[in-house]
PDB file of C-alpha atoms in Angstrom:
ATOM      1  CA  UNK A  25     -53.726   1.648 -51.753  1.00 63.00           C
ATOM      2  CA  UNK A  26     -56.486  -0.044 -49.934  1.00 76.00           C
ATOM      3  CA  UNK A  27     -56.509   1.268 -45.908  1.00 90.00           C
ATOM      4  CA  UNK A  28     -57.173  -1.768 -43.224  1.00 94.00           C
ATOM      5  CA  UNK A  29     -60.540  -3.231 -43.803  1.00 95.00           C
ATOM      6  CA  UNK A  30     -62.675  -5.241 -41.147  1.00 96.00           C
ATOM      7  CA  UNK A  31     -65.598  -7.593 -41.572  1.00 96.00           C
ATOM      8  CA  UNK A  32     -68.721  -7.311 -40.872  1.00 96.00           C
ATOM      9  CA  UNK A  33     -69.152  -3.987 -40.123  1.00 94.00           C
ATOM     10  CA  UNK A  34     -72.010  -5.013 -37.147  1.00 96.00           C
ATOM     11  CA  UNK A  35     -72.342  -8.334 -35.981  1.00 96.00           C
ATOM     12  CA  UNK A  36     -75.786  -8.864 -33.551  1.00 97.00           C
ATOM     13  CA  UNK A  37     -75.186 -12.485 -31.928  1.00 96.00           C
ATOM     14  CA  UNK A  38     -77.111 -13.820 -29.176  1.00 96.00           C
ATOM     15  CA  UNK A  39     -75.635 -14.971 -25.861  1.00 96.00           C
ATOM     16  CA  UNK A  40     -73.398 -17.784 -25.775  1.00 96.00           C
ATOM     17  CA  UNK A  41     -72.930 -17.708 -29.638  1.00 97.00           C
ATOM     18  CA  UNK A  42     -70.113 -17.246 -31.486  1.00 97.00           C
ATOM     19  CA  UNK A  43     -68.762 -15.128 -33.325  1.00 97.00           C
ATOM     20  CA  UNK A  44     -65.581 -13.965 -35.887  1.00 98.00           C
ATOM     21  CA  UNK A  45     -64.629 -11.042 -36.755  1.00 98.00           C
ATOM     22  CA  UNK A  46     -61.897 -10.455 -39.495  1.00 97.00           C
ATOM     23  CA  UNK A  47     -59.140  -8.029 -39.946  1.00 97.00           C
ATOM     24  CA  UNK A  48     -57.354  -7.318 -43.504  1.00 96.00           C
ATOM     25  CA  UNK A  49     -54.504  -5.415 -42.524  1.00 95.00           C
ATOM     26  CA  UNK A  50     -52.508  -2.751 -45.184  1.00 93.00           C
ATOM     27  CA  UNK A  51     -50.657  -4.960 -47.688  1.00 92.00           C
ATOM     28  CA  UNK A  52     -47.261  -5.615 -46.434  1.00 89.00           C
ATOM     29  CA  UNK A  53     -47.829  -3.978 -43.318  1.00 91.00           C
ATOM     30  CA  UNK A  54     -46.008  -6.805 -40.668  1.00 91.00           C
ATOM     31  CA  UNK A  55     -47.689  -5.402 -37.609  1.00 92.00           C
ATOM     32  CA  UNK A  56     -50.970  -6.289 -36.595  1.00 95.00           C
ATOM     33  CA  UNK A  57     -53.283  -4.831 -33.699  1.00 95.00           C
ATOM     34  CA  UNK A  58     -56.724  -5.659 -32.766  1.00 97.00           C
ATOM     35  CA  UNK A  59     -58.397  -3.111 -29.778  1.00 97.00           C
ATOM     36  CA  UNK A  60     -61.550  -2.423 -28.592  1.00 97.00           C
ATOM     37  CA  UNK A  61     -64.408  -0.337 -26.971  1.00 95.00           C
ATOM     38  CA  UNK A  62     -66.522  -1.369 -24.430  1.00 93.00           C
ATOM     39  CA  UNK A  63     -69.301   1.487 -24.692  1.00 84.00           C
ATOM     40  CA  UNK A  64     -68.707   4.320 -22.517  1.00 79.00           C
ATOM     41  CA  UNK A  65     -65.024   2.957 -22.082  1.00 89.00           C
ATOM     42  CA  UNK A  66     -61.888   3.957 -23.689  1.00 92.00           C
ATOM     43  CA  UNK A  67     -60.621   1.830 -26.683  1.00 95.00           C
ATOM     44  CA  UNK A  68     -58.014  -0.587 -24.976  1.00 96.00           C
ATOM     45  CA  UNK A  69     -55.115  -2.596 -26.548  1.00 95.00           C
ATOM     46  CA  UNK A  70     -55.934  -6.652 -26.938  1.00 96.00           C
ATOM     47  CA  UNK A  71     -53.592  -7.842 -28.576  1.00 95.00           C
ATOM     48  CA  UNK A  72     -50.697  -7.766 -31.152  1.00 94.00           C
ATOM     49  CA  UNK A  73     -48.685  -9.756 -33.854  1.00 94.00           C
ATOM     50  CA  UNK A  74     -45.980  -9.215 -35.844  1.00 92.00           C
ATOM     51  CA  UNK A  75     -46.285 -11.661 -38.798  1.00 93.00           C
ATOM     52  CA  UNK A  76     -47.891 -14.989 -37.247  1.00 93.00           C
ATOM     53  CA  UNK A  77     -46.652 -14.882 -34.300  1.00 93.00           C
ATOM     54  CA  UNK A  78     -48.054 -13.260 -30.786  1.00 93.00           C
ATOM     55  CA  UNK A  79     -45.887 -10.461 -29.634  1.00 91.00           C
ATOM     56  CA  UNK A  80     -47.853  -9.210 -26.863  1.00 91.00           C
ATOM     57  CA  UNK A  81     -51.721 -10.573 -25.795  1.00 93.00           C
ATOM     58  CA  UNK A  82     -51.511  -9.036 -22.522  1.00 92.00           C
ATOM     59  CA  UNK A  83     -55.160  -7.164 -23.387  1.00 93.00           C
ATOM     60  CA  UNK A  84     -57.050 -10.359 -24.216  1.00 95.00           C
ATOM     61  CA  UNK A  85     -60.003 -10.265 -21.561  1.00 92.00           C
ATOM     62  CA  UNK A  86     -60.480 -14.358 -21.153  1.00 92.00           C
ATOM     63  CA  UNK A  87     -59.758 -17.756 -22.867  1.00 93.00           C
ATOM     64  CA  UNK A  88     -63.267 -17.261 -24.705  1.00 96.00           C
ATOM     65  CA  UNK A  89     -60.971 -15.193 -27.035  1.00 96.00           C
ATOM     66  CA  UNK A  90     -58.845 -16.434 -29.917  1.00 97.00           C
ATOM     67  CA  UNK A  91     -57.216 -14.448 -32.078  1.00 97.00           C
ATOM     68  CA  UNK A  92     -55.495 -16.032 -35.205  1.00 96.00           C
ATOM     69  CA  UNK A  93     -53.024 -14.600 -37.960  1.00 96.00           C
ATOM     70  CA  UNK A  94     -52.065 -17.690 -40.253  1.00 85.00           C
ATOM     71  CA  UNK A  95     -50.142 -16.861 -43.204  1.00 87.00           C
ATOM     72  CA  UNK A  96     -49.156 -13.596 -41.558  1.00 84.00           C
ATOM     73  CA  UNK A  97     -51.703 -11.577 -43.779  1.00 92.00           C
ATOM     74  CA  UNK A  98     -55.236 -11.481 -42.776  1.00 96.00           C
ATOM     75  CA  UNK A  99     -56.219 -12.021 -38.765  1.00 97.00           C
ATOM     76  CA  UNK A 100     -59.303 -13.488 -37.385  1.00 97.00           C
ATOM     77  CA  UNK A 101     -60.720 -12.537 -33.877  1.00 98.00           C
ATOM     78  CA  UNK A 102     -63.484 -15.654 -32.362  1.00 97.00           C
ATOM     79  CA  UNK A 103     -65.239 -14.946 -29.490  1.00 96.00           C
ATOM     80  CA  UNK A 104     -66.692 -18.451 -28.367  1.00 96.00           C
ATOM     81  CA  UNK A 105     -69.403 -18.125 -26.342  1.00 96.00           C
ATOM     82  CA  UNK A 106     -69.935 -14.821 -26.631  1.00 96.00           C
ATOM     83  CA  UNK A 107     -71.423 -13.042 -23.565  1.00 96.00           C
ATOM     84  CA  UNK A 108     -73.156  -9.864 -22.703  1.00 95.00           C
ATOM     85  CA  UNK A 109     -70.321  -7.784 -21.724  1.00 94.00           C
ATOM     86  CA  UNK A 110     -68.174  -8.777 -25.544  1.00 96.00           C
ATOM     87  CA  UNK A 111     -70.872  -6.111 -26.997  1.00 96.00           C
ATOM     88  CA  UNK A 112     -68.246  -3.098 -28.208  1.00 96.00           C
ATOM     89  CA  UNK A 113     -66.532  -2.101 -31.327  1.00 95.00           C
ATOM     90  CA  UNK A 114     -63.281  -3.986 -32.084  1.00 97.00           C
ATOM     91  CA  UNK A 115     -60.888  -2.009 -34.142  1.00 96.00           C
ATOM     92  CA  UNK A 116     -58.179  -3.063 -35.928  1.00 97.00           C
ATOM     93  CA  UNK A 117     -54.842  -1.427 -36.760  1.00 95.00           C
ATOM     94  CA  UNK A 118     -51.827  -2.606 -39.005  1.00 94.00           C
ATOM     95  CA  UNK A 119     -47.840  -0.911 -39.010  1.00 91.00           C
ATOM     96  CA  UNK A 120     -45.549  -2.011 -41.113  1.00 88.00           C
ATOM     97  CA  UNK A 121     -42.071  -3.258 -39.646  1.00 80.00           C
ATOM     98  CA  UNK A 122     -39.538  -1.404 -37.972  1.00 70.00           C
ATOM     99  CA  UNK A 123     -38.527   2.601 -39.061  1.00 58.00           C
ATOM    100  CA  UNK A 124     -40.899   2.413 -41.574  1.00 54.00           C
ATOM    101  CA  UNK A 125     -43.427   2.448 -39.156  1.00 60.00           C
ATOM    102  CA  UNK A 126     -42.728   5.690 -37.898  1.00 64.00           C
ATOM    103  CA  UNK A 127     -44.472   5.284 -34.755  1.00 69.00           C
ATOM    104  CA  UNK A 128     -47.856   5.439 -36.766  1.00 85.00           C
ATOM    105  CA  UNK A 129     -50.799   2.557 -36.357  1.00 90.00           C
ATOM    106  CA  UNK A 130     -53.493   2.927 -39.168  1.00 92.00           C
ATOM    107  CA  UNK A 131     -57.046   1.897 -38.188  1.00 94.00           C
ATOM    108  CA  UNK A 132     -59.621  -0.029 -39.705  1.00 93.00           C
ATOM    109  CA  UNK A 133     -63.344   1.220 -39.374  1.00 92.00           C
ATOM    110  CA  UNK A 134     -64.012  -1.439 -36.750  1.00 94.00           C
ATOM    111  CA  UNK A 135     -66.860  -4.065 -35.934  1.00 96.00           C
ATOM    112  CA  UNK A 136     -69.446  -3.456 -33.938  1.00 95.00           C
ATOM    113  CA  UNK A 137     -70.696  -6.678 -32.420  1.00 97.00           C
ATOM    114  CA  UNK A 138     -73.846  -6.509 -29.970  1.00 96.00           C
ATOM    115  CA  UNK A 139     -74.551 -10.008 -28.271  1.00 96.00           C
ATOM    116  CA  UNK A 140     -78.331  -9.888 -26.407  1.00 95.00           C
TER     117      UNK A 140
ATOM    118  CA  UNK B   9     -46.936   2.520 -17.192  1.00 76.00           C
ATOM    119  CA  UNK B  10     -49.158   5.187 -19.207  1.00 84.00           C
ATOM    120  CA  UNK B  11     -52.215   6.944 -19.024  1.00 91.00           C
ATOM    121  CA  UNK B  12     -54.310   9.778 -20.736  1.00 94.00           C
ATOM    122  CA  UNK B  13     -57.142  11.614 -19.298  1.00 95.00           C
ATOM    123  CA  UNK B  14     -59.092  13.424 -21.804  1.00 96.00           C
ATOM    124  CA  UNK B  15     -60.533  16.566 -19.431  1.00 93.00           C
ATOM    125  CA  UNK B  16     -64.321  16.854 -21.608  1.00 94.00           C
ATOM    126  CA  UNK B  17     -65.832  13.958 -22.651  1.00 95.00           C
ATOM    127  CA  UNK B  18     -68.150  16.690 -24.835  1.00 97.00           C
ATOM    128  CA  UNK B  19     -67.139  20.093 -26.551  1.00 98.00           C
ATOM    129  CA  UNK B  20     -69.405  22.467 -28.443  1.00 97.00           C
ATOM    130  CA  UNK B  21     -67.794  25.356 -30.637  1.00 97.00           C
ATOM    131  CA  UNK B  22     -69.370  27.651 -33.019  1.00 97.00           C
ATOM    132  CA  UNK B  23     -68.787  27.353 -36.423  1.00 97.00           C
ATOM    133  CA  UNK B  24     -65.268  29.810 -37.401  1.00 97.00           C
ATOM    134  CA  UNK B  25     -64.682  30.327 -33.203  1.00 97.00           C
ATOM    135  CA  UNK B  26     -61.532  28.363 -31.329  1.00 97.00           C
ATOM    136  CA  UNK B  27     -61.534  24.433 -30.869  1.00 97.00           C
ATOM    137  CA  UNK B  28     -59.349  23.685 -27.886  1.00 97.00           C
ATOM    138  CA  UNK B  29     -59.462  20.000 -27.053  1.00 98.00           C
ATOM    139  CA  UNK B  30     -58.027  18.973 -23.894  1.00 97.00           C
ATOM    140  CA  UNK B  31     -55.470  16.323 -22.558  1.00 97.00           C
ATOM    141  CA  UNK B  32     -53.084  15.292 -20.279  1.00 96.00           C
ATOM    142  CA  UNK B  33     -50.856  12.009 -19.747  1.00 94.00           C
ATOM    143  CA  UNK B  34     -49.080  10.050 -17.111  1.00 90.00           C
ATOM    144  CA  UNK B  35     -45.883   7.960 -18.518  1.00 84.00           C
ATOM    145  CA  UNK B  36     -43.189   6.654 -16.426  1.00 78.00           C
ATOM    146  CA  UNK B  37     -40.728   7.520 -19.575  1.00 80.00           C
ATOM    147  CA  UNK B  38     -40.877   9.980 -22.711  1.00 80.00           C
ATOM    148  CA  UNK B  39     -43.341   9.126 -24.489  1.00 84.00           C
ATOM    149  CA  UNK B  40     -45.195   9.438 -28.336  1.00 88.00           C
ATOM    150  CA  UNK B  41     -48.379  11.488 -28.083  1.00 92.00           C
ATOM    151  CA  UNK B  42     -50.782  11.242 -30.839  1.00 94.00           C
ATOM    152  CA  UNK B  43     -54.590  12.470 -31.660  1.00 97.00           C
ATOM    153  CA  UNK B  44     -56.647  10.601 -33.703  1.00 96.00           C
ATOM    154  CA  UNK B  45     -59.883  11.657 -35.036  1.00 96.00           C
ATOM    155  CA  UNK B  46     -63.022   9.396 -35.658  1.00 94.00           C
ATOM    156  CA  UNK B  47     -66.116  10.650 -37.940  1.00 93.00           C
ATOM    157  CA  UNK B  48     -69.159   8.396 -37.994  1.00 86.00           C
ATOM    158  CA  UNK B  49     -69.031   5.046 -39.610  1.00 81.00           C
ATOM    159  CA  UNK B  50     -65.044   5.902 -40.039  1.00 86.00           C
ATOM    160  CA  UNK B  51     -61.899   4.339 -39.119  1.00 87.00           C
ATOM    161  CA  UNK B  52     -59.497   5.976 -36.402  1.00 92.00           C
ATOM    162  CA  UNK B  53     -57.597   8.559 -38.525  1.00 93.00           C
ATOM    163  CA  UNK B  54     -53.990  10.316 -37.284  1.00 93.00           C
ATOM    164  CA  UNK B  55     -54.595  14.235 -36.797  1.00 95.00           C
ATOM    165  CA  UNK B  56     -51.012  14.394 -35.448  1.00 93.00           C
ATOM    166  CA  UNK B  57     -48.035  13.097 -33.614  1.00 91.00           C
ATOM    167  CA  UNK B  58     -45.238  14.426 -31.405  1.00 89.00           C
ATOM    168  CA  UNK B  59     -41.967  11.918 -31.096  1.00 80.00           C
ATOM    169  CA  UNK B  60     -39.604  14.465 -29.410  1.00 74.00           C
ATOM    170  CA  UNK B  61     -39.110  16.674 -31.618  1.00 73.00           C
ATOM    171  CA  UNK B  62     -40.606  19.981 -32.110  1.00 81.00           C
ATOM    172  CA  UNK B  63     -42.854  20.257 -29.030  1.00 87.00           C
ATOM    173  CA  UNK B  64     -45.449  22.386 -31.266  1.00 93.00           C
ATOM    174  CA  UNK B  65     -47.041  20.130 -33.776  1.00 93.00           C
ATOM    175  CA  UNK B  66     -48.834  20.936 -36.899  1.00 94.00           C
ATOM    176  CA  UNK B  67     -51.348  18.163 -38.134  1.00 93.00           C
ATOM    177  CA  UNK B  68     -54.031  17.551 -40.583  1.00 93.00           C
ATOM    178  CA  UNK B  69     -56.441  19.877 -41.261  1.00 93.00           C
ATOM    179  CA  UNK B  70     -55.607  23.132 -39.229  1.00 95.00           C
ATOM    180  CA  UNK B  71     -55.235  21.061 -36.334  1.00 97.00           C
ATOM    181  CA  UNK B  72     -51.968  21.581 -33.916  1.00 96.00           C
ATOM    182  CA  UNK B  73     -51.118  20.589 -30.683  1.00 96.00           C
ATOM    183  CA  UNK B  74     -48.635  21.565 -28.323  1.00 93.00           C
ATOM    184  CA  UNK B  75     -46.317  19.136 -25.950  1.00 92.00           C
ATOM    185  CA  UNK B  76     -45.485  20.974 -22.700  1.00 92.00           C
ATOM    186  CA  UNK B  77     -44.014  18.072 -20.749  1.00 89.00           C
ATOM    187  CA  UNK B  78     -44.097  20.547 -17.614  1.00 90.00           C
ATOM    188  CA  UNK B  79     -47.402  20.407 -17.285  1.00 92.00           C
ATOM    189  CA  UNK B  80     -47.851  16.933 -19.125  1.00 93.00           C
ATOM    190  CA  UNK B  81     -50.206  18.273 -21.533  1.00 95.00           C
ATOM    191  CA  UNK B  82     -50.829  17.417 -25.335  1.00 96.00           C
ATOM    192  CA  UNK B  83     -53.942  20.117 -25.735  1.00 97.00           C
ATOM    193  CA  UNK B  84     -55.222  20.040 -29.626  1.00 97.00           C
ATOM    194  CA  UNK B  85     -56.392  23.724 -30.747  1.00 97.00           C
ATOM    195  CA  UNK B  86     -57.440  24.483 -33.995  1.00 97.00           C
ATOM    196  CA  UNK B  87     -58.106  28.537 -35.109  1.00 97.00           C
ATOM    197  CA  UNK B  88     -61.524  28.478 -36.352  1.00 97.00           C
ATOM    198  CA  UNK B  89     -63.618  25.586 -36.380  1.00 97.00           C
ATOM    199  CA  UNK B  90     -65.589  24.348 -39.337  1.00 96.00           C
ATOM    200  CA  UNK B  91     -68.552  22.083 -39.376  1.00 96.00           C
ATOM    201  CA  UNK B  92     -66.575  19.457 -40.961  1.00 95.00           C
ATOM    202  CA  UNK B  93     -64.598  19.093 -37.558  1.00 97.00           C
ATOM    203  CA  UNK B  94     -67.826  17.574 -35.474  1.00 96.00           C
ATOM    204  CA  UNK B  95     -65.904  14.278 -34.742  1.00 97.00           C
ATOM    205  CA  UNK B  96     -64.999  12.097 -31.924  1.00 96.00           C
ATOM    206  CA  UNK B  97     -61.499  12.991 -30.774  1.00 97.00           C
ATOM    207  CA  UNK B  98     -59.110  10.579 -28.824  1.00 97.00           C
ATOM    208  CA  UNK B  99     -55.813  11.244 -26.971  1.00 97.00           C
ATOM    209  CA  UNK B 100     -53.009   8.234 -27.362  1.00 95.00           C
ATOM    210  CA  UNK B 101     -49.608   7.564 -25.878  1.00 92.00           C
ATOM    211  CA  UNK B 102     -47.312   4.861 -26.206  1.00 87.00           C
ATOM    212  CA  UNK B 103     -43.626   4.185 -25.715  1.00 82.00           C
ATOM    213  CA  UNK B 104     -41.220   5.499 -27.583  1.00 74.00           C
ATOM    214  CA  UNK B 105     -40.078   3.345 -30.432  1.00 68.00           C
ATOM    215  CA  UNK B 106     -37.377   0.701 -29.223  1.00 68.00           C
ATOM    216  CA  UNK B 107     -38.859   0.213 -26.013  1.00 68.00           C
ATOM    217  CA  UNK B 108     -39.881  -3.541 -26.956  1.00 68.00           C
ATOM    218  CA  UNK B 109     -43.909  -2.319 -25.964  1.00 72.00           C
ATOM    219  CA  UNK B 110     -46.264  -1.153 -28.950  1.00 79.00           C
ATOM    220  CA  UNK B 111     -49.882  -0.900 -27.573  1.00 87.00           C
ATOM    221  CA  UNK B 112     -51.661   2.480 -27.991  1.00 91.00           C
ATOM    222  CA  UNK B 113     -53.344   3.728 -24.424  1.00 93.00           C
ATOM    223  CA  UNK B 114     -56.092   5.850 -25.749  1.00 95.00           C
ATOM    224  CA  UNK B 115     -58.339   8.404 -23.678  1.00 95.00           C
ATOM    225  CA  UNK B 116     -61.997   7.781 -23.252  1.00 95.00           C
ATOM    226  CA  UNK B 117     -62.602  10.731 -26.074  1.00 96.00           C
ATOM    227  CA  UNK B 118     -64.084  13.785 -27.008  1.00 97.00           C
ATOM    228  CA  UNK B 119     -66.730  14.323 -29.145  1.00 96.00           C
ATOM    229  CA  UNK B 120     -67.042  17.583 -30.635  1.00 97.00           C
ATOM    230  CA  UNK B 121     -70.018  19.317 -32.269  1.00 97.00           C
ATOM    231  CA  UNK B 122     -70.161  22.503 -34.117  1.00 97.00           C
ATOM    232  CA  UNK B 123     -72.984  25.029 -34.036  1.00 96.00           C
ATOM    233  CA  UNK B 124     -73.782  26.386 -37.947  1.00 94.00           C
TER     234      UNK B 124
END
């Protein structure tokens, strides 16, 4: 069984470009997570779906993030335009629904995106 | 609210001596503890997990960790080190499943290195 898969692997952008990173999540897995790591920072939470739909974005940084899940399989993450500070490794994570997720999120290698 | 303060940001161990890996955690409820493990150009992978049940847990690869809620530690210990082990290491809490709130709060990490 394929693990959760991320694309591109590094991403180097310059300022104000943009940028978009995919996610792949496990197949049937419901849950979706994207984090990330500002260097020398802990990993934090962004965002989360279940399905389509937006369960909790409290962790997006600014409205120069959109994250997408349409179709409720594969998730998209566009930063637009992409500034200095975006430069970090976003990870992904997928769960599947309910008990079966036994508390567990499964992680994707990440993206590392540098913008100069 | 939750937090996790990983006490060494880096640990170096001699090959076949004691890895002790440090953390502690602030929650305003009982929470899930978890250790996830990161080799280079690797995805996040679960070590181990405590949900309230046995407070000593047994994980992947010799690894265990012990949940004393007295002192609100989660320390990670493993017998004898092998060189296999140099990782980056990374403390996580959440709520406890049911709590409507599924975002991971990760420390900042430890990266261990072992000396041949």
């Amino acid at each position: 069984e394929a693990g959760v898969t991320q694309f591109p692997s590094h991403s180097v952008i310059e300022k104000g470009q943009t940028v978009t990173l995919r996610c792949d999540p496990i197949s049937g897995h419901d849950n979706l997570y994207w984090y990330r790591r500002v260097m020398g920072k802990e990993i934090k939470f962004l965002l989360h779906f279940v399905k389509e739909s937006k369960q909790d974005e409290s962790g997006m940084p600014n409205n120069r993030f959109l994250a997408e899940r349409t179709g409720g399989t594969y998730s998209t993450l566009k930063v637009q335009p992409a500034e200095l500070e975006d430069s970090g490794v976003y990870f992904c994570a997928s769960s599947p629904r309910g008990a079966l997720a036994k508390n567990i999120q499964y992680f994707g290698a990440g993206t590392r995106l540098s913008v100069l | 609210a939750q937090s996790v303060t990983q006490l060494d940001s880096h640990v170096s161990v001699s090959e076949g001596t004691p890895v002790l890996l440090r953390c502690n955690y602030s929650s305003s409820y009982s929470p899930s503890l978890f250790w996830y493990v990161q080799h280079p150009n690797k995805g996040l992978q679960l070590l181990l997990k405590y949900t309230s049940a046995a407070t000593l847990v047994k994980g992947i690869n010799g690894f265990e960790a012990e949940f004393k809620k007295s002192e609100t530690s989660f320390h990670l210990t493993k017998p004898s080190a092998h060189m296999s082990d140099a990782a980056e290491y990374f403390c996580v809490v959440r709520p406890p499943l049911g709590f409507g709130n599924e975002k991971l709060t990760f420390g900042t990490g430890t990266r261990l290195t072992i000396i041949p």
